[in-house]
XYZ file of C-alpha atoms in Angstrom:
190
model
C 47.109 -62.674 16.441
C 46.773 -62.019 13.316
C 44.545 -58.363 13.918
C 44.988 -55.502 11.121
C 46.765 -53.848 13.909
C 47.248 -54.029 17.699
C 45.587 -50.936 18.380
C 41.846 -52.590 19.230
C 38.847 -49.648 19.422
C 35.675 -52.299 19.698
C 34.422 -55.918 19.401
C 31.070 -57.176 18.646
C 29.248 -60.699 18.938
C 28.673 -61.947 15.691
C 25.396 -64.706 14.794
C 28.082 -67.215 14.272
C 29.237 -67.522 16.997
C 32.676 -65.227 15.942
C 32.927 -61.932 16.347
C 34.227 -58.480 14.818
C 37.068 -56.300 16.214
C 37.862 -52.624 15.121
C 41.458 -51.889 14.660
C 43.452 -48.538 13.536
C 43.235 -50.141 10.102
C 40.061 -51.254 9.813
C 37.569 -55.041 11.350
C 39.073 -58.342 11.577
C 36.029 -61.058 11.597
C 37.191 -63.787 13.631
C 35.907 -67.339 13.792
C 34.783 -68.630 17.186
C 38.000 -70.520 17.660
C 40.051 -67.428 17.555
C 41.522 -67.468 14.277
C 41.171 -64.487 11.748
C 39.186 -64.978 8.789
C 38.703 -61.791 7.050
C 39.705 -58.563 6.669
C 37.935 -55.318 5.692
C 39.553 -52.110 5.803
C 40.199 -49.267 3.160
C 42.110 -51.552 1.179
C 39.039 -53.567 0.369
C 36.587 -51.177 0.122
C 35.652 -49.393 3.517
C 35.810 -45.157 3.122
C 37.963 -45.185 6.572
C 40.693 -47.391 7.941
C 40.163 -46.169 11.927
C 37.148 -48.046 12.990
C 35.924 -46.837 16.184
C 32.611 -48.653 17.045
C 30.932 -51.641 16.063
C 27.219 -52.993 16.655
C 25.109 -56.064 14.639
C 21.852 -56.021 13.454
C 20.370 -57.972 11.473
C 23.182 -59.454 9.510
C 24.889 -56.360 8.841
C 27.632 -55.296 10.450
C 27.633 -51.455 11.302
C 31.351 -49.609 11.396
C 31.707 -45.801 13.055
C 34.684 -44.252 11.473
C 37.125 -41.507 12.827
C 36.314 -39.139 9.750
C 34.300 -40.960 7.082
C 31.047 -41.453 9.326
C 29.404 -44.546 9.231
C 29.450 -47.673 6.649
C 27.846 -51.108 7.100
C 29.230 -54.638 5.349
C 27.971 -58.346 5.540
C 30.282 -60.401 7.959
C 29.421 -63.080 5.118
C 29.847 -61.337 2.411
C 32.530 -59.163 2.130
C 33.064 -59.246 -1.344
C 30.448 -57.436 -1.974
C 32.059 -53.776 -0.177
C 30.999 -51.537 1.740
C 27.779 -49.272 1.892
C 28.422 -45.749 3.746
C 25.882 -43.806 5.101
C 25.515 -40.334 4.257
C 25.911 -38.299 7.191
C 26.055 -34.216 7.563
C 28.914 -32.712 7.076
C 31.425 -32.162 10.340
C 30.275 -34.353 12.809
C 33.553 -36.373 13.734
C 33.993 -39.383 15.002
C 31.384 -41.926 15.533
C 32.673 -43.291 18.719
C 29.399 -45.509 19.380
C 26.992 -47.415 17.206
C 23.733 -48.464 18.250
C 20.752 -49.936 15.450
C 17.324 -50.667 16.479
C 14.533 -51.640 13.840
C 14.719 -48.614 11.081
C 16.739 -46.448 13.397
C 21.248 -45.662 13.422
C 21.694 -44.341 16.367
C 25.720 -42.747 16.768
C 27.464 -41.376 19.275
C 29.871 -38.494 18.829
C 32.253 -36.364 19.822
C 31.115 -33.202 20.196
C 27.478 -33.345 18.528
C 26.092 -35.666 21.029
C 23.772 -38.297 19.543
C 23.108 -38.118 15.975
C 20.117 -40.218 15.486
C 19.019 -41.474 11.552
C 15.797 -42.843 9.737
C 17.110 -45.844 7.867
C 12.837 -47.034 7.263
C 12.542 -44.636 4.316
C 15.483 -42.996 2.617
C 17.989 -41.215 5.329
C 17.259 -38.457 7.194
C 19.417 -37.513 10.062
C 18.684 -35.654 13.403
C 20.775 -33.798 15.465
C 20.517 -32.103 19.148
C 20.421 -28.465 18.851
C 19.621 -27.243 22.400
C 21.694 -28.368 25.815
C 18.787 -29.566 26.487
C 18.613 -32.169 24.189
C 22.478 -33.028 24.448
C 24.400 -30.267 21.730
C 27.755 -30.163 21.603
C 28.383 -33.258 24.603
C 30.618 -36.231 23.762
C 28.967 -39.095 23.800
C 30.614 -41.493 26.694
C 28.187 -44.552 25.744
C 25.206 -45.983 24.094
C 23.136 -48.848 24.924
C 19.384 -50.709 23.841
C 17.587 -51.661 27.327
C 15.017 -54.584 27.507
C 12.693 -53.181 26.455
C 14.124 -50.954 23.521
C 14.803 -47.373 24.936
C 17.800 -46.285 23.595
C 20.266 -45.365 26.267
C 23.587 -42.986 26.829
C 25.574 -40.559 28.627
C 28.091 -37.471 28.264
C 29.849 -37.716 31.374
C 27.046 -35.147 32.930
C 24.845 -35.598 35.683
C 22.305 -36.737 32.630
C 21.352 -39.675 31.606
C 19.332 -39.646 28.807
C 17.025 -42.191 27.103
C 15.607 -42.379 23.251
C 12.615 -43.978 22.349
C 13.336 -45.779 19.473
C 9.578 -45.518 17.927
C 9.363 -41.866 18.579
C 11.580 -39.507 16.921
C 11.440 -35.882 18.106
C 12.846 -33.455 16.054
C 13.094 -29.691 16.274
C 13.865 -29.206 12.345
C 13.211 -30.907 9.238
C 15.095 -30.263 6.046
C 15.301 -26.705 6.803
C 12.093 -26.063 8.531
C 11.119 -25.211 12.203
C 8.907 -28.084 13.671
C 8.171 -26.035 17.288
C 5.254 -24.032 15.793
C 2.552 -27.218 14.386
C -0.977 -26.835 15.007
C -2.715 -29.509 13.576
C -1.291 -33.026 11.883
C -2.690 -35.760 9.670
C -1.776 -39.027 7.850
C -0.498 -38.853 4.163
C -0.395 -41.642 1.684
C 2.516 -43.976 1.731
C 2.906 -43.822 5.672
C 3.654 -39.736 5.330
C 2.431 -37.118 8.044
């Protein structure tokens, strides 16, 4: 009762004992007694009303959308609005989300699991080969107890990514499959 819409796509728990509910008309924030205490949709600054996935981490509520990628809000500061994550075009619906300390993991329809590095500017990496899960539709995405991110795509393969290790075939248009040496640079770069 009191939700933005009757069609519920996802739900997650918040630190305050309440929860967030993703609907076809935005997000509803629910208190621990089940009452709606806030709404966040396009009228309030969301880039897309059709929210398909939610993940709460570090005081931020992350939302995956049907046509507008991902955005985050602070549930206790809705008036500050949304921070939209700029993603590669044509990723399609973001149906699953997982956030680890420095990474945003997005389960897509038709593009596999896309990973964004949130630590030093946003760089996104998507699978480019069948072995990496390119052209698959993610059916489930989960963070294990040891910190590994697991996902499935209705195939016989269960995939796992270590959030502390990022393996990428290309970066900013450069192929990285023929690297022969590596060294550290200033400011934590390699």
